[in-house]
Every structure is written in C-alpha cells, then in structure tokens.
Amino acid sequence: MSHGAASADPDVQFLHDRMRTRPDTESVARFVPGPGIERLTLRFDPGALRAALEECLSRASYAGSMQAEGFAALPLTRRPGQTEWTENDLSGRYWLRTDVSGVEHPREALVPEIDFSEFNPVFAGTYFEHVHAELAKRFPIGRVRVLSKDVYNCNSWHRDPEPRLHVPIVTNPGSLFVVNHHVTHLPADGSVYFTDTRGYHTALNGGESRRVHLVAALAFDQLTD
C-alpha cells in the first residue's frame, strides 16, 4: 500500500487519532452513575457494616452449594418461622441466553420476595438489623442476603424478576457491576445503590480480595410465572 493510499485509509487515520490521547485510568476506581445503576441519598456507617459482617459470620457461616464456584450467601431475612433455606431460596429465578440462538431460558423457580418479611433472628441486634429496618420502612423489601464473591470470579450474564439495592461492605477497585451497557465500581462507603437487575447484568470481582455486598430485593411487582 502506498503512503498516499495509507493516508486515505479511514482506519489508519482513526488509529493515529486515538494514539494522541490515553484512556482515563482514574475514574474507574470511583462510582459513575448510569442507566440501571444509581446511588440513593440514604447512607449507612461503613465501619458498622464491616463490624456487623464479622459478628454475623461468628454466628453462622455462608450457605449454599455454589461456594465452590465463588458465590456464597448469608440470608438476613426469612419467611415467618423459617429455619432452613433451600438452594432456590438463596438464589432464585433468573433468565439467560445460553447459545448463539439468543433464546432466553429460565433457571430455578420464582421466589415470592414479599414472603421474606422477617429479619433472621440469628442475626438479631446487629447493625444489619438496623439496615433492614431502615430499608423496609421506605421500600417493599423481600429477601435480604449478604452475598460474597471470591477473587477473579464472575456471575452469569442474566436478568432477574426484580431490581435490587446493593450496600457494598467489602470491595476493591477491581469489583465491578454491569447492567446492560453500563459498568461501574460500587465503593464500600456506606452508600446504597439501586441496580435495575430486571435488565441483563453481572457482577464481577477482578481484584485480589473478596467482595461482599448486602443485597436487598425490591418487591414492588411480583411475577407469578
């Protein structure tokens, strides 16, 4: 290709233009709001959240068979009188596209979020009970779980029946949340983040330390199928 032809090639010009600037490597460690991921004004004490996590883990261990895959749950709410949680209680219905056909497939059974109306008495008196009370007096809250994600780990690309509130407890800059086309880090600074998980989404931990969030399902509209 001659020099004149190369200079007329739009791809050559495009790459030359791009090499004049460098990507932003600072803002990725902060929260950047976007469609499907927004921060509420409500805030909690980040130190108290971390202390509550340690206290709760001293009373009960993470549950669920997916721990070997880097996903573990600590159920903070229950159905009235419930003492045992099924695998479905810990995860619940989601949809995903499994192959190039793009056809959606449901996984697991629907969980009636509004049934999980009681705070788990195992964790009574902890700061998490205060967090649940503050959320429940403002919003219709269903399951509230502490979800732990291991290092170098990613969830499936899926959608849920309902949106969620996330309260990061322990995180690192390599932990990201993605909803549709927007991705951002959620700092563990006591903030409460609305995540519209009715859209396709995933959570990933690309850091070298575990990522732990308190996650509350919003039970506004309950699907029956």
mmCIF file of C-alpha atoms in Angstrom:
data_model
loop_
_atom_site.group_PDB
_atom_site.id
_atom_site.type_symbol
_atom_site.label_atom_id
_atom_site.label_comp_id
_atom_site.label_asym_id
_atom_site.label_seq_id
_atom_site.Cartn_x
_atom_site.Cartn_y
_atom_site.Cartn_z
ATOM 1 C CA MET A 1 0.000 0.000 0.000
ATOM 2 C CA SER A 2 1.421 3.373 -0.967
ATOM 3 C CA HIS A 3 1.843 6.224 1.512
ATOM 4 C CA GLY A 4 -0.919 8.122 -0.221
ATOM 5 C CA ALA A 5 -3.294 5.178 -0.015
ATOM 6 C CA ALA A 6 -2.454 4.653 3.667
ATOM 7 C CA SER A 7 -3.136 8.293 4.495
ATOM 8 C CA ALA A 8 -6.535 7.995 2.824
ATOM 9 C CA ASP A 9 -7.448 4.844 4.744
ATOM 10 C CA PRO A 10 -10.021 5.867 7.434
ATOM 11 C CA ASP A 11 -8.863 3.110 9.803
ATOM 12 C CA VAL A 12 -5.272 4.334 9.659
ATOM 13 C CA GLN A 13 -6.408 7.873 10.433
ATOM 14 C CA PHE A 14 -8.661 6.617 13.214
ATOM 15 C CA LEU A 15 -5.803 4.813 14.993
ATOM 16 C CA HIS A 16 -3.463 7.769 14.610
ATOM 17 C CA ASP A 17 -6.117 9.996 16.200
ATOM 18 C CA ARG A 18 -6.660 7.580 19.073
ATOM 19 C CA MET A 19 -2.937 7.329 19.830
ATOM 20 C CA ARG A 20 -2.837 11.063 20.554
ATOM 21 C CA THR A 21 -4.744 10.524 23.829
ATOM 22 C CA ARG A 22 -4.674 7.991 26.668
ATOM 23 C CA PRO A 23 -7.625 6.289 28.368
ATOM 24 C CA ASP A 24 -8.883 7.541 31.733
ATOM 25 C CA THR A 25 -7.466 5.183 34.358
ATOM 26 C CA GLU A 26 -8.574 7.137 37.451
ATOM 27 C CA SER A 27 -12.386 7.379 37.366
ATOM 28 C CA VAL A 28 -12.727 3.597 37.057
ATOM 29 C CA ALA A 29 -11.942 3.330 40.773
ATOM 30 C CA ARG A 30 -14.946 5.532 41.601
ATOM 31 C CA PHE A 31 -18.709 5.276 41.170
ATOM 32 C CA VAL A 32 -20.054 6.566 37.871
ATOM 33 C CA PRO A 33 -23.881 6.554 37.690
ATOM 34 C CA GLY A 34 -25.624 5.436 34.548
ATOM 35 C CA PRO A 35 -28.758 3.712 33.254
ATOM 36 C CA GLY A 36 -29.651 0.929 35.665
ATOM 37 C CA ILE A 37 -27.065 1.782 38.352
ATOM 38 C CA GLU A 38 -27.735 4.826 40.545
ATOM 39 C CA ARG A 39 -26.902 5.934 44.084
ATOM 40 C CA LEU A 40 -29.591 6.790 46.640
ATOM 41 C CA THR A 41 -29.261 9.541 49.245
ATOM 42 C CA LEU A 42 -29.638 7.008 52.084
ATOM 43 C CA ARG A 43 -26.314 6.061 53.691
ATOM 44 C CA PHE A 44 -25.097 3.730 56.416
ATOM 45 C CA ASP A 45 -21.987 3.627 58.582
ATOM 46 C CA PRO A 46 -19.324 1.695 56.604
ATOM 47 C CA GLY A 47 -17.406 0.723 59.744
ATOM 48 C CA ALA A 48 -20.562 -0.586 61.385
ATOM 49 C CA LEU A 49 -21.352 -2.598 58.245
ATOM 50 C CA ARG A 50 -17.958 -4.300 58.361
ATOM 51 C CA ALA A 51 -18.296 -4.979 62.093
ATOM 52 C CA ALA A 52 -21.751 -6.477 61.531
ATOM 53 C CA LEU A 53 -20.343 -8.765 58.856
ATOM 54 C CA GLU A 54 -17.726 -10.109 61.255
ATOM 55 C CA GLU A 55 -20.320 -10.541 64.013
ATOM 56 C CA CYS A 56 -22.769 -12.362 61.751
ATOM 57 C CA LEU A 57 -20.081 -14.692 60.419
ATOM 58 C CA SER A 58 -19.191 -15.551 64.006
ATOM 59 C CA ARG A 59 -22.813 -16.680 64.497
ATOM 60 C CA ALA A 60 -23.399 -18.517 61.205
ATOM 61 C CA SER A 61 -21.452 -19.458 58.099
ATOM 62 C CA TYR A 62 -22.209 -18.767 54.468
ATOM 63 C CA ALA A 63 -24.738 -21.178 52.952
ATOM 64 C CA GLY A 64 -25.259 -22.674 49.521
ATOM 65 C CA SER A 65 -23.549 -25.209 47.311
ATOM 66 C CA MET A 66 -22.248 -22.534 44.920
ATOM 67 C CA GLN A 67 -19.448 -21.602 47.311
ATOM 68 C CA ALA A 68 -17.125 -23.821 45.280
ATOM 69 C CA GLU A 69 -17.922 -21.549 42.325
ATOM 70 C CA GLY A 70 -17.073 -18.401 44.263
ATOM 71 C CA PHE A 71 -20.635 -17.408 45.272
ATOM 72 C CA ALA A 72 -21.865 -17.602 48.869
ATOM 73 C CA ALA A 73 -24.956 -16.237 50.637
ATOM 74 C CA LEU A 74 -25.899 -15.331 54.195
ATOM 75 C CA PRO A 75 -29.718 -14.990 54.493
ATOM 76 C CA LEU A 76 -30.682 -11.979 56.615
ATOM 77 C CA THR A 77 -34.454 -12.334 56.120
ATOM 78 C CA ARG A 78 -36.804 -15.291 56.220
ATOM 79 C CA ARG A 79 -40.371 -16.408 55.785
ATOM 80 C CA PRO A 80 -42.138 -16.242 59.178
ATOM 81 C CA GLY A 81 -40.767 -19.090 61.284
ATOM 82 C CA GLN A 82 -38.380 -20.369 58.625
ATOM 83 C CA THR A 83 -35.294 -22.201 59.941
ATOM 84 C CA GLU A 84 -33.848 -23.761 56.779
ATOM 85 C CA TRP A 85 -33.151 -22.298 53.356
ATOM 86 C CA THR A 86 -33.217 -24.198 50.089
ATOM 87 C CA GLU A 87 -30.742 -23.550 47.288
ATOM 88 C CA ASN A 88 -33.607 -21.839 45.457
ATOM 89 C CA ASP A 89 -34.182 -19.521 48.440
ATOM 90 C CA LEU A 90 -30.547 -18.466 48.271
ATOM 91 C CA SER A 91 -30.535 -17.752 44.536
ATOM 92 C CA GLY A 92 -33.971 -17.778 42.872
ATOM 93 C CA ARG A 93 -35.333 -17.320 39.372
ATOM 94 C CA TYR A 94 -33.250 -15.772 36.618
ATOM 95 C CA TRP A 95 -33.160 -15.857 32.822
ATOM 96 C CA LEU A 96 -30.189 -16.132 30.498
ATOM 97 C CA ARG A 97 -29.323 -16.775 26.870
ATOM 98 C CA THR A 98 -27.221 -19.902 26.629
ATOM 99 C CA ASP A 99 -26.165 -20.054 22.986
ATOM 100 C CA VAL A 100 -25.951 -18.189 19.678
ATOM 101 C CA SER A 101 -29.688 -18.581 19.076
ATOM 102 C CA GLY A 102 -30.282 -15.798 21.617
ATOM 103 C CA VAL A 103 -33.288 -17.628 23.060
ATOM 104 C CA GLU A 104 -33.908 -16.951 26.752
ATOM 105 C CA HIS A 105 -34.114 -19.809 29.215
ATOM 106 C CA PRO A 106 -35.454 -19.619 32.796
ATOM 107 C CA ARG A 107 -33.404 -21.079 35.624
ATOM 108 C CA GLU A 108 -34.770 -22.104 39.040
ATOM 109 C CA ALA A 109 -38.188 -21.353 40.488
ATOM 110 C CA LEU A 110 -39.680 -17.937 41.207
ATOM 111 C CA VAL A 111 -39.244 -16.772 44.787
ATOM 112 C CA PRO A 112 -42.139 -14.734 46.281
ATOM 113 C CA GLU A 113 -39.973 -11.936 47.630
ATOM 114 C CA ILE A 114 -42.667 -10.402 49.790
ATOM 115 C CA ASP A 115 -42.861 -13.645 51.826
ATOM 116 C CA PHE A 116 -39.423 -12.917 53.315
ATOM 117 C CA SER A 117 -40.844 -10.412 55.758
ATOM 118 C CA GLU A 118 -38.951 -11.250 58.959
ATOM 119 C CA PHE A 119 -35.393 -10.452 59.909
ATOM 120 C CA ASN A 120 -33.448 -13.614 60.648
ATOM 121 C CA PRO A 121 -33.329 -13.863 64.485
ATOM 122 C CA VAL A 122 -29.878 -15.478 64.307
ATOM 123 C CA PHE A 123 -28.549 -12.014 63.500
ATOM 124 C CA ALA A 124 -30.756 -10.025 65.886
ATOM 125 C CA GLY A 125 -29.114 -6.993 67.482
ATOM 126 C CA THR A 126 -26.533 -6.495 64.733
ATOM 127 C CA TYR A 127 -26.216 -3.392 62.593
ATOM 128 C CA PHE A 128 -27.693 -5.404 59.730
ATOM 129 C CA GLU A 129 -30.995 -5.469 61.630
ATOM 130 C CA HIS A 130 -30.898 -1.666 61.662
ATOM 131 C CA VAL A 131 -30.123 -1.611 57.922
ATOM 132 C CA HIS A 132 -33.064 -3.914 57.209
ATOM 133 C CA ALA A 133 -35.418 -1.780 59.328
ATOM 134 C CA GLU A 134 -34.350 1.425 57.562
ATOM 135 C CA LEU A 135 -34.808 -0.121 54.123
ATOM 136 C CA ALA A 136 -38.126 -1.798 54.988
ATOM 137 C CA LYS A 137 -39.728 1.414 56.269
ATOM 138 C CA ARG A 138 -39.012 3.068 52.916
ATOM 139 C CA PHE A 139 -39.427 0.290 50.331
ATOM 140 C CA PRO A 140 -41.157 -3.090 49.877
ATOM 141 C CA ILE A 141 -38.228 -5.317 50.776
ATOM 142 C CA GLY A 142 -38.049 -9.049 50.078
ATOM 143 C CA ARG A 143 -35.014 -11.249 50.503
ATOM 144 C CA VAL A 144 -32.019 -9.560 52.056
ATOM 145 C CA ARG A 145 -28.788 -11.500 51.678
ATOM 146 C CA VAL A 146 -25.125 -10.906 52.274
ATOM 147 C CA LEU A 147 -23.517 -12.091 49.036
ATOM 148 C CA SER A 148 -19.834 -12.893 48.846
ATOM 149 C CA LYS A 149 -17.888 -13.134 45.597
ATOM 150 C CA ASP A 150 -14.479 -14.738 45.507
ATOM 151 C CA VAL A 151 -11.426 -13.323 43.734
ATOM 152 C CA TYR A 152 -11.254 -13.467 39.917
ATOM 153 C CA ASN A 153 -14.899 -14.504 39.761
ATOM 154 C CA CYS A 154 -17.917 -13.504 37.655
ATOM 155 C CA ASN A 155 -21.662 -14.195 37.740
ATOM 156 C CA SER A 156 -23.596 -15.365 34.702
ATOM 157 C CA TRP A 157 -24.940 -12.752 32.246
ATOM 158 C CA HIS A 158 -28.616 -12.869 33.241
ATOM 159 C CA ARG A 159 -31.687 -10.906 34.285
ATOM 160 C CA ASP A 160 -33.822 -11.179 37.441
ATOM 161 C CA PRO A 161 -37.546 -10.716 38.102
ATOM 162 C CA GLU A 162 -36.971 -7.650 40.279
ATOM 163 C CA PRO A 163 -34.467 -4.833 40.880
ATOM 164 C CA ARG A 164 -32.106 -4.864 43.845
ATOM 165 C CA LEU A 165 -30.480 -2.494 46.322
ATOM 166 C CA HIS A 166 -26.767 -3.042 46.914
ATOM 167 C CA VAL A 167 -24.865 -1.920 50.008
ATOM 168 C CA PRO A 168 -21.186 -2.766 49.476
ATOM 169 C CA ILE A 169 -19.454 -3.878 52.683
ATOM 170 C CA VAL A 170 -16.042 -5.087 51.490
ATOM 171 C CA THR A 171 -14.779 -4.377 47.985
ATOM 172 C CA ASN A 172 -11.801 -3.488 45.821
ATOM 173 C CA PRO A 173 -11.399 -1.361 42.663
ATOM 174 C CA GLY A 174 -11.465 -4.498 40.510
ATOM 175 C CA SER A 175 -15.015 -5.297 41.614
ATOM 176 C CA LEU A 176 -17.492 -4.060 39.024
ATOM 177 C CA PHE A 177 -21.222 -4.142 38.421
ATOM 178 C CA VAL A 178 -22.653 -4.207 34.901
ATOM 179 C CA VAL A 179 -26.267 -3.524 33.875
ATOM 180 C CA ASN A 180 -26.895 -3.757 30.131
ATOM 181 C CA HIS A 181 -24.308 -1.357 28.672
ATOM 182 C CA HIS A 182 -23.259 0.464 31.833
ATOM 183 C CA VAL A 183 -20.434 -0.693 34.106
ATOM 184 C CA THR A 184 -19.041 0.900 37.254
ATOM 185 C CA HIS A 185 -17.343 0.218 40.568
ATOM 186 C CA LEU A 186 -19.516 0.460 43.709
ATOM 187 C CA PRO A 187 -17.364 1.782 46.587
ATOM 188 C CA ALA A 188 -17.954 0.445 50.104
ATOM 189 C CA ASP A 189 -18.529 3.891 51.611
ATOM 190 C CA GLY A 190 -21.940 3.293 53.193
ATOM 191 C CA SER A 191 -23.855 4.190 50.045
ATOM 192 C CA VAL A 192 -26.966 2.375 48.851
ATOM 193 C CA TYR A 193 -27.066 1.672 45.123
ATOM 194 C CA PHE A 194 -30.170 0.948 43.049
ATOM 195 C CA THR A 195 -29.406 -1.690 40.430
ATOM 196 C CA ASP A 196 -32.109 -2.412 37.874
ATOM 197 C CA THR A 197 -31.394 -6.108 37.618
ATOM 198 C CA ARG A 198 -34.511 -6.600 35.510
ATOM 199 C CA GLY A 199 -32.037 -5.793 32.759
ATOM 200 C CA TYR A 200 -29.200 -8.085 31.814
ATOM 201 C CA HIS A 201 -26.393 -7.768 34.310
ATOM 202 C CA THR A 202 -23.452 -9.377 36.015
ATOM 203 C CA ALA A 203 -21.173 -8.761 38.980
ATOM 204 C CA LEU A 204 -17.500 -9.496 38.706
ATOM 205 C CA ASN A 205 -14.575 -9.449 41.052
ATOM 206 C CA GLY A 206 -11.349 -8.916 39.176
ATOM 207 C CA GLY A 207 -9.478 -7.961 42.348
ATOM 208 C CA GLU A 208 -7.275 -9.841 44.755
ATOM 209 C CA SER A 209 -9.626 -9.721 47.752
ATOM 210 C CA ARG A 210 -13.167 -10.946 48.376
ATOM 211 C CA ARG A 211 -16.103 -8.686 47.515
ATOM 212 C CA VAL A 212 -19.096 -8.679 49.922
ATOM 213 C CA HIS A 213 -22.385 -6.806 49.403
ATOM 214 C CA LEU A 214 -25.645 -6.657 51.322
ATOM 215 C CA VAL A 215 -28.290 -7.136 48.619
ATOM 216 C CA ALA A 216 -31.998 -6.413 49.142
ATOM 217 C CA ALA A 217 -34.612 -7.447 46.597
ATOM 218 C CA LEU A 218 -37.301 -4.850 45.863
ATOM 219 C CA ALA A 219 -40.737 -6.472 45.918
ATOM 220 C CA PHE A 220 -42.782 -3.883 44.009
ATOM 221 C CA ASP A 221 -44.226 -6.155 41.338
ATOM 222 C CA GLN A 222 -44.370 -9.866 41.987
ATOM 223 C CA LEU A 223 -44.248 -12.171 38.956
ATOM 224 C CA THR A 224 -46.270 -15.365 39.144
ATOM 225 C CA ASP A 225 -44.727 -17.125 36.137
#
